[in-house]
Amino acid sequence: MLARHQDPIAAIATAPGRGAVGIVRVSGKNLGALVQTLCGRPLVAREATYTAFLDRAGLAIDQGLALYFPAPHSFTGEDVLELQAHGGPVVLQLLLARALEAGAELDPVTRTPHLAGLRVALPGEFSERAFLNDKIDLAQAEAIADLIDASTEAAARSASRSLSGAFSKEIHALRDALIHLRMLVEATLDFPEEEIDFLRKADAHGQLSKLQQTLCAVLQRARQGALLREGIKVVIAGQPNAGKSSLLNALAGAELAIVTPIAGTTRDKVQQTIQIEGVPVHVIDTAGLRDSEDEIEKIGIARAWDAIETADAVLFLHDLTRMNAIDYIADDAIITGALAQKLPARVPVIDIWNKADVMAAPDRDAGLTLSAKTGAGLDRLRRRLLEVAGWQSAPEGVYIARERHVQALRRVDEHLMQADAHLAAKAQALDLLAEELRLAQNALSEITGEFSSDDLLGVIFSAFCIGK
């Protein structure tokens, strides 16, 4: 544990700005003297007390509720003091400054500081303390930030399930089954002279197969959870005046982008996040793709290609009213070829035949026909986007997950497949089998933080809010 993890910490725990209530939070060891100094009295554990919060001269800075949670029965596992005051930024800054000042004041009897080393908390440091003191695991800690950042109701509910431990429980069950299987393999390695075949008698192959099936189900739910957290990035592309901005407005249900008959109206990216069955879909309208001598439009077109290259899906709009124009068809072919060159094979390009309210659509096997003006065909497009994302309609019990969780589970799957190959081989390579199972367990433990580096923890908690 790093030295800074031993320091007492304090921070304003509510968002910046004005509000009805604001909270200053302190966490550390032996906060009793600090409580007495700030509140002028001891506090009953886990009971809200209405009191004045005192400055150095004993005058009230403010009045509000004080709560004291002695260790280990607190969020961080340390003593925690929360001062709930009026939510003005000046009041909260005064309370925080007073807490830091009081921590350095000497006790009149012991002549030692009330709370030596008290400092302002780093982003996420309260949650980090909770993790380090085994109050929550790493997946639950991440779920705190995901719950705060949730952009849809489904994402918030899923983050809440992760915070309650639903995801961690499944990871622990996988780990326990893996440890049991490792025990059988290690026993066989430790006692090779025994006649009893530990692996055959214990149906090691059946256990491994069941473990892989369970992992597959967990991985599928994790993918769904990652979708709820991350969403998908969808770029609308095509030639000028194909209806890209109209489609963005239709999907968003608001007039976000300017729509005119003038080619090249959109000069820069316009982005809006929409929800489809609770999945965040980040839709980006881009400048029309064409050769242009206009310097500003050229910059917009370059930015359009940059957005396309990082998309999860591209909606390539075709204008039905111009599909018989030779120059339009030629330019369409050029853009299609450029998309194929720039995009990875995994990124789908969905052909959209727009302006069906004006022109009937030709018979085509691929793509969707719609009218951005009337909204006809938009529901089919929404369903198609969910299919592309891999979303399963209204899956109950989905927990929030991150891409790192999905990648860790995929590594577990790879190690288990290698283990299965070693177990099935005629000349069983038990030492290699044991190593693959060990690596699989390590990958699982990365999710909950039982096996992780300080660098990983630093990256995760630094993205939290200050005071969490």
GROMACS .gro file of C-alpha atoms in nm:
model
  468
    1MET     CA    1   0.000   0.000   0.000
    2LEU     CA    2   0.135   0.342  -0.095
    3ALA     CA    3   0.222   0.590   0.181
    4ARG     CA    4  -0.051   0.830   0.066
    5HIS     CA    5  -0.312   0.565   0.140
    6GLN     CA    6  -0.240   0.613   0.511
    7ASP     CA    7  -0.309   0.989   0.506
    8PRO     CA    8  -0.641   1.123   0.636
    9ILE     CA    9  -0.828   1.295   0.352
   10ALA     CA   10  -1.103   1.554   0.312
   11ALA     CA   11  -1.299   1.692   0.017
   12ILE     CA   12  -1.623   1.854  -0.091
   13ALA     CA   13  -1.831   1.554  -0.196
   14THR     CA   14  -2.103   1.734  -0.390
   15ALA     CA   15  -2.086   1.880  -0.739
   16PRO     CA   16  -1.946   2.233  -0.790
   17GLY     CA   17  -2.199   2.514  -0.797
   18ARG     CA   18  -2.490   2.629  -0.584
   19GLY     CA   19  -2.740   2.388  -0.429
   20ALA     CA   20  -2.968   2.338  -0.135
   21VAL     CA   21  -2.727   2.101   0.039
   22GLY     CA   22  -2.354   2.044   0.011
   23ILE     CA   23  -2.136   1.784   0.180
   24VAL     CA   24  -1.782   1.795   0.315
   25ARG     CA   25  -1.642   1.447   0.380
   26VAL     CA   26  -1.343   1.343   0.593
   27SER     CA   27  -1.194   0.993   0.614
   28GLY     CA   28  -0.908   0.868   0.831
   29LYS     CA   29  -0.814   0.701   1.156
   30ASN     CA   30  -0.933   0.830   1.494
   31LEU     CA   31  -1.149   1.126   1.394
   32GLY     CA   32  -1.291   1.174   1.746
   33ALA     CA   33  -1.083   1.483   1.830
   34LEU     CA   34  -1.159   1.641   1.492
   35VAL     CA   35  -1.532   1.579   1.541
   36GLN     CA   36  -1.517   1.753   1.880
   37THR     CA   37  -1.332   2.052   1.735
   38LEU     CA   38  -1.558   2.102   1.432
   39CYS     CA   39  -1.893   2.029   1.599
   40GLY     CA   40  -1.821   2.129   1.958
   41ARG     CA   41  -1.947   1.797   2.084
   42PRO     CA   42  -1.905   1.421   2.030
   43LEU     CA   43  -2.147   1.257   1.786
   44VAL     CA   44  -2.352   0.941   1.825
   45ALA     CA   45  -2.233   0.687   1.569
   46ARG     CA   46  -2.445   0.661   1.252
   47GLU     CA   47  -2.701   0.912   1.384
   48ALA     CA   48  -2.767   1.246   1.214
   49THR     CA   49  -2.709   1.537   1.453
   50TYR     CA   50  -2.819   1.894   1.385
   51THR     CA   51  -2.536   2.116   1.500
   52ALA     CA   52  -2.326   2.423   1.429
   53PHE     CA   53  -1.999   2.385   1.240
   54LEU     CA   54  -1.743   2.597   1.427
   55ASP     CA   55  -1.454   2.810   1.311
   56ARG     CA   56  -1.132   2.854   1.508
   57ALA     CA   57  -1.289   3.118   1.735
   58GLY     CA   58  -1.584   2.891   1.815
   59LEU     CA   59  -1.827   3.086   1.597
   60ALA     CA   60  -2.066   2.910   1.359
   61ILE     CA   61  -1.962   2.890   0.995
   62ASP     CA   62  -2.297   2.725   0.921
   63GLN     CA   63  -2.550   2.489   1.077
   64GLY     CA   64  -2.650   2.153   0.938
   65LEU     CA   65  -2.639   1.778   0.988
   66ALA     CA   66  -2.327   1.594   1.099
   67LEU     CA   67  -2.286   1.217   1.068
   68TYR     CA   68  -2.004   1.010   1.213
   69PHE     CA   69  -1.930   0.654   1.097
   70PRO     CA   70  -1.661   0.485   1.308
   71ALA     CA   71  -1.440   0.225   1.140
   72PRO     CA   72  -1.488  -0.034   1.007
   73HIS     CA   73  -1.858   0.034   0.954
   74SER     CA   74  -1.822   0.309   0.694
   75PHE     CA   75  -1.793   0.345   0.318
   76THR     CA   76  -1.414   0.365   0.324
   77GLY     CA   77  -1.357   0.124   0.613
   78GLU     CA   78  -1.198   0.412   0.810
   79ASP     CA   79  -1.362   0.665   1.041
   80VAL     CA   80  -1.577   0.893   0.824
   81LEU     CA   81  -1.726   1.232   0.910
   82GLU     CA   82  -1.980   1.401   0.684
   83LEU     CA   83  -2.090   1.759   0.731
   84GLN     CA   84  -2.409   1.843   0.544
   85ALA     CA   85  -2.432   2.220   0.512
   86HIS     CA   86  -2.603   2.471   0.286
   87GLY     CA   87  -2.479   2.419  -0.067
   88GLY     CA   88  -2.316   2.752  -0.143
   89PRO     CA   89  -1.962   2.718  -0.280
   90VAL     CA   90  -1.819   2.973  -0.032
   91VAL     CA   91  -1.971   2.792   0.267
   92LEU     CA   92  -1.835   2.457   0.154
   93GLN     CA   93  -1.488   2.598   0.086
   94LEU     CA   94  -1.488   2.754   0.434
   95LEU     CA   95  -1.586   2.420   0.591
   96LEU     CA   96  -1.319   2.231   0.397
   97ALA     CA   97  -1.053   2.487   0.492
   98ARG     CA   98  -1.164   2.470   0.855
   99ALA     CA   99  -1.144   2.088   0.856
  100LEU     CA  100  -0.790   2.100   0.718
  101GLU     CA  101  -0.694   2.369   0.970
  102ALA     CA  102  -0.848   2.180   1.262
  103GLY     CA  103  -0.662   1.865   1.168
  104ALA     CA  104  -0.332   2.046   1.222
  105GLU     CA  105  -0.433   2.204   1.557
  106LEU     CA  106  -0.275   2.057   1.870
  107ASP     CA  107  -0.480   1.874   2.130
  108PRO     CA  108  -0.444   2.073   2.456
  109VAL     CA  109  -0.379   1.756   2.658
  110THR     CA  110  -0.165   1.536   2.435
  111ARG     CA  111  -0.006   1.827   2.241
  112THR     CA  112  -0.042   1.624   1.922
  113PRO     CA  113  -0.236   1.727   1.608
  114HIS     CA  114  -0.602   1.637   1.604
  115LEU     CA  115  -0.550   1.465   1.268
  116ALA     CA  116  -0.191   1.483   1.146
  117GLY     CA  117  -0.138   1.488   0.770
  118LEU     CA  118  -0.498   1.569   0.678
  119ARG     CA  119  -0.502   1.676   0.314
  120VAL     CA  120  -0.742   1.732   0.023
  121ALA     CA  121  -0.844   1.401  -0.137
  122LEU     CA  122  -0.742   1.311  -0.490
  123PRO     CA  123  -1.014   1.222  -0.746
  124GLY     CA  124  -1.170   0.889  -0.654
  125GLU     CA  125  -0.967   0.851  -0.336
  126PHE     CA  126  -1.263   0.776  -0.108
  127SER     CA  127  -1.370   0.492  -0.339
  128GLU     CA  128  -1.008   0.379  -0.364
  129ARG     CA  129  -0.993   0.355   0.018
  130ALA     CA  130  -1.311   0.149   0.013
  131PHE     CA  131  -1.148  -0.086  -0.238
  132LEU     CA  132  -0.819  -0.109  -0.050
  133ASN     CA  133  -1.002  -0.180   0.276
  134ASP     CA  134  -1.210  -0.459   0.116
  135LYS     CA  135  -1.541  -0.278   0.143
  136ILE     CA  136  -1.595  -0.312  -0.233
  137ASP     CA  137  -1.405  -0.483  -0.514
  138LEU     CA  138  -1.270  -0.310  -0.824
  139ALA     CA  139  -1.573  -0.388  -1.043
  140GLN     CA  140  -1.802  -0.237  -0.779
  141ALA     CA  141  -1.579   0.070  -0.749
  142GLU     CA  142  -1.600   0.124  -1.124
  143ALA     CA  143  -1.977   0.085  -1.102
  144ILE     CA  144  -1.991   0.389  -0.872
  145ALA     CA  145  -1.844   0.610  -1.145
  146ASP     CA  146  -2.062   0.441  -1.408
  147LEU     CA  147  -2.376   0.507  -1.203
  148ILE     CA  148  -2.285   0.876  -1.180
  149ASP     CA  149  -2.205   0.895  -1.552
  150ALA     CA  150  -2.501   0.687  -1.674
  151SER     CA  151  -2.668   0.853  -1.973
  152THR     CA  152  -2.977   0.628  -1.987
  153GLU     CA  153  -3.214   0.471  -1.736
  154ALA     CA  154  -3.107   0.121  -1.844
  155ALA     CA  155  -2.740   0.211  -1.788
  156ALA     CA  156  -2.818   0.348  -1.441
  157ARG     CA  157  -3.010   0.035  -1.340
  158SER     CA  158  -2.734  -0.190  -1.471
  159ALA     CA  159  -2.467   0.011  -1.287
  160SER     CA  160  -2.670  -0.024  -0.969
  161ARG     CA  161  -2.675  -0.402  -1.015
  162SER     CA  162  -2.297  -0.404  -1.057
  163LEU     CA  163  -2.255  -0.186  -0.750
  164SER     CA  164  -2.466  -0.431  -0.548
  165GLY     CA  165  -2.222  -0.707  -0.648
  166ALA     CA  166  -2.417  -0.897  -0.918
  167PHE     CA  167  -2.128  -0.892  -1.168
  168SER     CA  168  -1.866  -0.966  -0.901
  169LYS     CA  169  -2.069  -1.262  -0.774
  170GLU     CA  170  -2.056  -1.426  -1.117
  171ILE     CA  171  -1.682  -1.358  -1.148
  172HIS     CA  172  -1.621  -1.512  -0.804
  173ALA     CA  173  -1.825  -1.821  -0.897
  174LEU     CA  174  -1.614  -1.864  -1.212
  175ARG     CA  175  -1.296  -1.817  -1.010
  176ASP     CA  176  -1.399  -2.074  -0.747
  177ALA     CA  177  -1.477  -2.333  -1.016
  178LEU     CA  178  -1.142  -2.258  -1.179
  179ILE     CA  179  -0.954  -2.293  -0.850
  180HIS     CA  180  -1.119  -2.632  -0.792
  181LEU     CA  181  -1.011  -2.749  -1.135
  182ARG     CA  182  -0.658  -2.620  -1.076
  183MET     CA  183  -0.647  -2.817  -0.751
  184LEU     CA  184  -0.721  -3.140  -0.937
  185VAL     CA  185  -0.451  -3.073  -1.195
  186GLU     CA  186  -0.195  -2.975  -0.932
  187ALA     CA  187  -0.275  -3.292  -0.735
  188THR     CA  188  -0.206  -3.502  -1.043
  189LEU     CA  189   0.123  -3.318  -1.098
  190ASP     CA  190   0.225  -3.357  -0.733
  191PHE     CA  191   0.154  -3.730  -0.716
  192PRO     CA  192   0.237  -3.875  -1.060
  193GLU     CA  193   0.318  -4.216  -0.918
  194GLU     CA  194  -0.032  -4.273  -0.785
  195GLU     CA  195  -0.245  -4.518  -0.981
  196ILE     CA  196  -0.558  -4.314  -0.930
  197ASP     CA  197  -0.624  -4.083  -1.223
  198PHE     CA  198  -0.743  -3.772  -1.041
  199LEU     CA  199  -0.856  -3.595  -1.355
  200ARG     CA  200  -1.056  -3.882  -1.500
  201LYS     CA  201  -1.221  -3.977  -1.172
  202ALA     CA  202  -1.317  -3.617  -1.102
  203ASP     CA  203  -1.446  -3.562  -1.458
  204ALA     CA  204  -1.204  -3.275  -1.516
  205HIS     CA  205  -1.308  -3.255  -1.880
  206GLY     CA  206  -1.673  -3.216  -1.782
  207GLN     CA  207  -1.585  -2.951  -1.525
  208LEU     CA  208  -1.383  -2.757  -1.781
  209SER     CA  209  -1.666  -2.779  -2.035
  210LYS     CA  210  -1.918  -2.650  -1.780
  211LEU     CA  211  -1.681  -2.370  -1.688
  212GLN     CA  212  -1.655  -2.264  -2.053
  213GLN     CA  213  -2.034  -2.265  -2.092
  214THR     CA  214  -2.077  -2.047  -1.783
  215LEU     CA  215  -1.805  -1.813  -1.903
  216CYS     CA  216  -1.981  -1.777  -2.239
  217ALA     CA  217  -2.301  -1.662  -2.064
  218VAL     CA  218  -2.112  -1.416  -1.841
  219LEU     CA  219  -1.921  -1.278  -2.142
  220GLN     CA  220  -2.244  -1.222  -2.333
  221ARG     CA  221  -2.397  -1.028  -2.042
  222ALA     CA  222  -2.075  -0.829  -2.002
  223ARG     CA  223  -2.087  -0.733  -2.370
  224GLN     CA  224  -2.441  -0.607  -2.321
  225GLY     CA  225  -2.333  -0.413  -2.013
  226ALA     CA  226  -2.043  -0.257  -2.201
  227LEU     CA  227  -2.287  -0.146  -2.470
  228LEU     CA  228  -2.503   0.025  -2.208
  229ARG     CA  229  -2.200   0.208  -2.074
  230GLU     CA  230  -2.013   0.292  -2.393
  231GLY     CA  231  -2.291   0.296  -2.651
  232ILE     CA  232  -2.205   0.291  -3.021
  233LYS     CA  233  -2.067   0.564  -3.244
  234VAL     CA  234  -2.266   0.598  -3.566
  235VAL     CA  235  -2.149   0.833  -3.842
  236ILE     CA  236  -2.387   0.958  -4.113
  237ALA     CA  237  -2.196   0.996  -4.440
  238GLY     CA  238  -2.274   1.057  -4.805
  239GLN     CA  239  -2.274   1.321  -5.073
  240PRO     CA  240  -2.405   1.675  -5.013
  241ASN     CA  241  -2.784   1.716  -4.993
  242ALA     CA  242  -2.846   1.343  -4.948
  243GLY     CA  243  -3.039   1.424  -4.629
  244LYS     CA  244  -2.775   1.357  -4.363
  245SER     CA  245  -2.867   1.651  -4.140
  246SER     CA  246  -3.237   1.572  -4.183
  247LEU     CA  247  -3.172   1.217  -4.070
  248LEU     CA  248  -2.985   1.337  -3.760
  249ASN     CA  249  -3.275   1.569  -3.675
  250ALA     CA  250  -3.528   1.291  -3.731
  251LEU     CA  251  -3.339   1.045  -3.507
  252ALA     CA  252  -3.287   1.307  -3.236
  253GLY     CA  253  -3.641   1.442  -3.258
  254ALA     CA  254  -3.506   1.798  -3.260
  255GLU     CA  255  -3.377   2.056  -3.508
  256LEU     CA  256  -3.008   2.020  -3.422
  257ALA     CA  257  -2.849   2.060  -3.765
  258ILE     CA  258  -2.921   2.330  -4.021
  259VAL     CA  259  -3.103   2.195  -4.328
  260THR     CA  260  -3.106   2.389  -4.656
  261PRO     CA  261  -3.113   2.301  -5.028
  262ILE     CA  262  -2.765   2.454  -5.059
  263ALA     CA  263  -2.491   2.194  -5.105
  264GLY     CA  264  -2.220   2.209  -4.839
  265THR     CA  265  -2.435   2.358  -4.562
  266THR     CA  266  -2.281   2.128  -4.300
  267ARG     CA  267  -1.919   2.234  -4.254
  268ASP     CA  268  -1.837   2.055  -3.929
  269LYS     CA  269  -1.945   1.756  -3.725
  270VAL     CA  270  -2.275   1.779  -3.537
  271GLN     CA  271  -2.321   1.515  -3.269
  272GLN     CA  272  -2.615   1.402  -3.059
  273THR     CA  273  -2.661   1.105  -2.827
  274ILE     CA  274  -2.996   0.930  -2.858
  275GLN     CA  275  -3.140   0.624  -2.683
  276ILE     CA  276  -3.261   0.311  -2.854
  277GLU     CA  277  -3.403   0.064  -2.600
  278GLY     CA  278  -3.176   0.222  -2.338
  279VAL     CA  279  -2.860   0.187  -2.547
  280PRO     CA  280  -2.674   0.518  -2.600
  281VAL     CA  281  -2.620   0.581  -2.971
  282HIS     CA  282  -2.382   0.866  -3.049
  283VAL     CA  283  -2.494   0.990  -3.392
  284ILE     CA  284  -2.259   1.220  -3.585
  285ASP     CA  285  -2.369   1.422  -3.888
  286THR     CA  286  -2.078   1.508  -4.117
  287ALA     CA  287  -1.999   1.732  -4.411
  288GLY     CA  288  -2.099   1.599  -4.753
  289LEU     CA  289  -1.821   1.400  -4.917
  290ARG     CA  290  -1.711   1.551  -5.248
  291ASP     CA  291  -1.425   1.737  -5.416
  292SER     CA  292  -1.438   2.102  -5.310
  293GLU     CA  293  -1.226   2.412  -5.362
  294ASP     CA  294  -1.375   2.583  -5.056
  295GLU     CA  295  -1.108   2.578  -4.782
  296ILE     CA  296  -1.360   2.568  -4.495
  297GLU     CA  297  -1.559   2.289  -4.658
  298LYS     CA  298  -1.237   2.093  -4.722
  299ILE     CA  299  -1.159   2.104  -4.349
  300GLY     CA  300  -1.512   1.979  -4.274
  301ILE     CA  301  -1.474   1.694  -4.522
  302ALA     CA  302  -1.138   1.595  -4.367
  303ARG     CA  303  -1.305   1.587  -4.025
  304ALA     CA  304  -1.585   1.375  -4.171
  305TRP     CA  305  -1.331   1.113  -4.283
  306ASP     CA  306  -1.165   1.123  -3.938
  307ALA     CA  307  -1.502   1.051  -3.776
  308ILE     CA  308  -1.574   0.770  -4.022
  309GLU     CA  309  -1.244   0.597  -3.944
  310THR     CA  310  -1.333   0.572  -3.572
  311ALA     CA  311  -1.701   0.476  -3.619
  312ASP     CA  312  -1.869   0.159  -3.493
  313ALA     CA  313  -2.111   0.184  -3.787
  314VAL     CA  314  -2.152   0.411  -4.090
  315LEU     CA  315  -2.488   0.511  -4.237
  316PHE     CA  316  -2.413   0.580  -4.604
  317LEU     CA  317  -2.696   0.794  -4.742
  318HIS     CA  318  -2.803   0.779  -5.106
  319ASP     CA  319  -3.043   1.035  -5.256
  320LEU     CA  320  -3.319   0.847  -5.440
  321THR     CA  321  -3.408   1.158  -5.639
  322ARG     CA  322  -3.061   1.162  -5.798
  323MET     CA  323  -2.997   0.791  -5.844
  324ASN     CA  324  -3.033   0.819  -6.223
  325ALA     CA  325  -2.774   1.098  -6.255
  326ILE     CA  326  -2.452   0.963  -6.405
  327ASP     CA  327  -2.224   1.199  -6.214
  328TYR     CA  328  -2.399   1.118  -5.883
  329ILE     CA  329  -2.365   0.742  -5.943
  330ALA     CA  330  -1.996   0.784  -6.029
  331ASP     CA  331  -1.928   0.984  -5.713
  332ASP     CA  332  -2.120   0.725  -5.507
  333ALA     CA  333  -1.892   0.454  -5.641
  334ILE     CA  334  -1.582   0.657  -5.553
  335ILE     CA  335  -1.704   0.716  -5.196
  336THR     CA  336  -1.794   0.347  -5.155
  337GLY     CA  337  -1.444   0.248  -5.260
  338ALA     CA  338  -1.289   0.498  -5.020
  339LEU     CA  339  -1.501   0.365  -4.734
  340ALA     CA  340  -1.387   0.012  -4.807
  341GLN     CA  341  -1.024   0.123  -4.794
  342LYS     CA  342  -1.048   0.331  -4.477
  343LEU     CA  343  -1.276   0.112  -4.264
  344PRO     CA  344  -1.183  -0.217  -4.094
  345ALA     CA  345  -1.385  -0.513  -4.218
  346ARG     CA  346  -1.561  -0.535  -3.880
  347VAL     CA  347  -1.722  -0.189  -3.919
  348PRO     CA  348  -2.056  -0.224  -4.100
  349VAL     CA  349  -2.163   0.023  -4.367
  350ILE     CA  350  -2.543   0.042  -4.384
  351ASP     CA  351  -2.676   0.177  -4.715
  352ILE     CA  352  -2.969   0.413  -4.660
  353TRP     CA  353  -3.191   0.509  -4.956
  354ASN     CA  354  -3.337   0.842  -4.847
  355LYS     CA  355  -3.623   1.063  -4.974
  356ALA     CA  356  -3.867   0.777  -5.024
  357ASP     CA  357  -4.146   1.033  -4.980
  358VAL     CA  358  -4.048   1.177  -5.322
  359MET     CA  359  -3.919   0.881  -5.519
  360ALA     CA  360  -4.002   0.513  -5.505
  361ALA     CA  361  -3.709   0.295  -5.407
  362PRO     CA  362  -3.557   0.057  -5.663
  363ASP     CA  363  -3.549  -0.315  -5.586
  364ARG     CA  364  -3.233  -0.373  -5.388
  365ASP     CA  365  -3.112  -0.662  -5.173
  366ALA     CA  366  -2.907  -0.451  -4.932
  367GLY     CA  367  -2.974  -0.135  -4.734
  368LEU     CA  368  -3.280   0.036  -4.595
  369THR     CA  369  -3.530   0.274  -4.753
  370LEU     CA  370  -3.663   0.566  -4.551
  371SER     CA  371  -3.775   0.924  -4.552
  372ALA     CA  372  -3.592   1.149  -4.307
  373LYS     CA  373  -3.861   1.410  -4.377
  374THR     CA  374  -4.167   1.201  -4.284
  375GLY     CA  375  -3.999   0.951  -4.051
  376ALA     CA  376  -4.107   0.649  -4.255
  377GLY     CA  377  -3.856   0.366  -4.210
  378LEU     CA  378  -3.685   0.510  -3.901
  379ASP     CA  379  -3.800   0.224  -3.676
  380ARG     CA  380  -3.637  -0.028  -3.912
  381LEU     CA  381  -3.318   0.174  -3.898
  382ARG     CA  382  -3.322   0.179  -3.517
  383ARG     CA  383  -3.367  -0.200  -3.506
  384ARG     CA  384  -3.084  -0.241  -3.757
  385LEU     CA  385  -2.850  -0.031  -3.544
  386LEU     CA  386  -2.921  -0.248  -3.239
  387GLU     CA  387  -2.852  -0.561  -3.446
  388VAL     CA  388  -2.522  -0.414  -3.561
  389ALA     CA  389  -2.429  -0.335  -3.201
  390GLY     CA  390  -2.512  -0.690  -3.091
  391TRP     CA  391  -2.785  -0.581  -2.849
  392GLN     CA  392  -3.038  -0.835  -2.727
  393SER     CA  393  -3.376  -0.679  -2.669
  394ALA     CA  394  -3.451  -0.592  -2.304
  395PRO     CA  395  -3.215  -0.842  -2.138
  396GLU     CA  396  -3.306  -0.868  -1.770
  397GLY     CA  397  -3.030  -0.883  -1.513
  398VAL     CA  398  -2.766  -0.711  -1.727
  399TYR     CA  399  -2.497  -0.544  -1.519
  400ILE     CA  400  -2.281  -0.257  -1.631
  401ALA     CA  401  -1.941  -0.357  -1.763
  402ARG     CA  402  -1.641  -0.193  -1.921
  403GLU     CA  403  -1.436  -0.281  -2.223
  404ARG     CA  404  -1.151  -0.393  -1.996
  405HIS     CA  405  -1.388  -0.647  -1.835
  406VAL     CA  406  -1.488  -0.780  -2.177
  407GLN     CA  407  -1.124  -0.806  -2.285
  408ALA     CA  408  -1.031  -0.987  -1.962
  409LEU     CA  409  -1.315  -1.238  -2.011
  410ARG     CA  410  -1.203  -1.296  -2.369
  411ARG     CA  411  -0.851  -1.376  -2.243
  412VAL     CA  412  -1.003  -1.621  -1.994
  413ASP     CA  413  -1.189  -1.785  -2.282
  414GLU     CA  414  -0.867  -1.816  -2.485
  415HIS     CA  415  -0.678  -1.972  -2.193
  416LEU     CA  416  -0.961  -2.219  -2.129
  417MET     CA  417  -0.963  -2.322  -2.495
  418GLN     CA  418  -0.588  -2.388  -2.474
  419ALA     CA  419  -0.642  -2.579  -2.151
  420ASP     CA  420  -0.909  -2.791  -2.317
  421ALA     CA  421  -0.669  -2.874  -2.600
  422HIS     CA  422  -0.398  -2.984  -2.354
  423LEU     CA  423  -0.649  -3.193  -2.157
  424ALA     CA  424  -0.783  -3.363  -2.470
  425ALA     CA  425  -0.439  -3.446  -2.613
  426LYS     CA  426  -0.332  -3.813  -2.604
  427ALA     CA  427  -0.008  -3.719  -2.434
  428GLN     CA  428  -0.157  -3.484  -2.178
  429ALA     CA  429   0.070  -3.186  -2.113
  430LEU     CA  430  -0.043  -3.134  -1.754
  431ASP     CA  431   0.216  -2.867  -1.678
  432LEU     CA  432   0.090  -2.659  -1.973
  433LEU     CA  433  -0.270  -2.729  -1.869
  434ALA     CA  434  -0.193  -2.601  -1.518
  435GLU     CA  435  -0.029  -2.288  -1.658
  436GLU     CA  436  -0.327  -2.204  -1.881
  437LEU     CA  437  -0.563  -2.242  -1.585
  438ARG     CA  438  -0.339  -2.015  -1.374
  439LEU     CA  439  -0.338  -1.748  -1.645
  440ALA     CA  440  -0.717  -1.776  -1.676
  441GLN     CA  441  -0.755  -1.721  -1.302
  442ASN     CA  442  -0.526  -1.416  -1.314
  443ALA     CA  443  -0.733  -1.265  -1.596
  444LEU     CA  444  -1.052  -1.316  -1.394
  445SER     CA  445  -0.894  -1.160  -1.086
  446GLU     CA  446  -0.805  -0.848  -1.284
  447ILE     CA  447  -1.177  -0.770  -1.307
  448THR     CA  448  -1.235  -0.760  -0.931
  449GLY     CA  449  -0.890  -0.623  -0.849
  450GLU     CA  450  -0.753  -0.928  -0.666
  451PHE     CA  451  -0.475  -0.935  -0.925
  452SER     CA  452  -0.398  -0.587  -1.055
  453SER     CA  453  -0.120  -0.332  -1.086
  454ASP     CA  454  -0.098   0.005  -0.916
  455ASP     CA  455  -0.087   0.163  -1.262
  456LEU     CA  456  -0.429   0.014  -1.345
  457LEU     CA  457  -0.573   0.140  -1.016
  458GLY     CA  458  -0.432   0.486  -1.081
  459VAL     CA  459  -0.595   0.504  -1.423
  460ILE     CA  460  -0.933   0.383  -1.295
  461PHE     CA  461  -0.967   0.602  -0.986
  462SER     CA  462  -0.820   0.917  -1.141
  463ALA     CA  463  -1.126   0.933  -1.368
  464PHE     CA  464  -1.361   0.962  -1.065
  465CYS     CA  465  -1.508   1.284  -0.929
  466ILE     CA  466  -1.328   1.453  -0.641
  467GLY     CA  467  -1.508   1.358  -0.320
  468LYS     CA  468  -1.607   1.008  -0.441
   0.00000   0.00000   0.00000
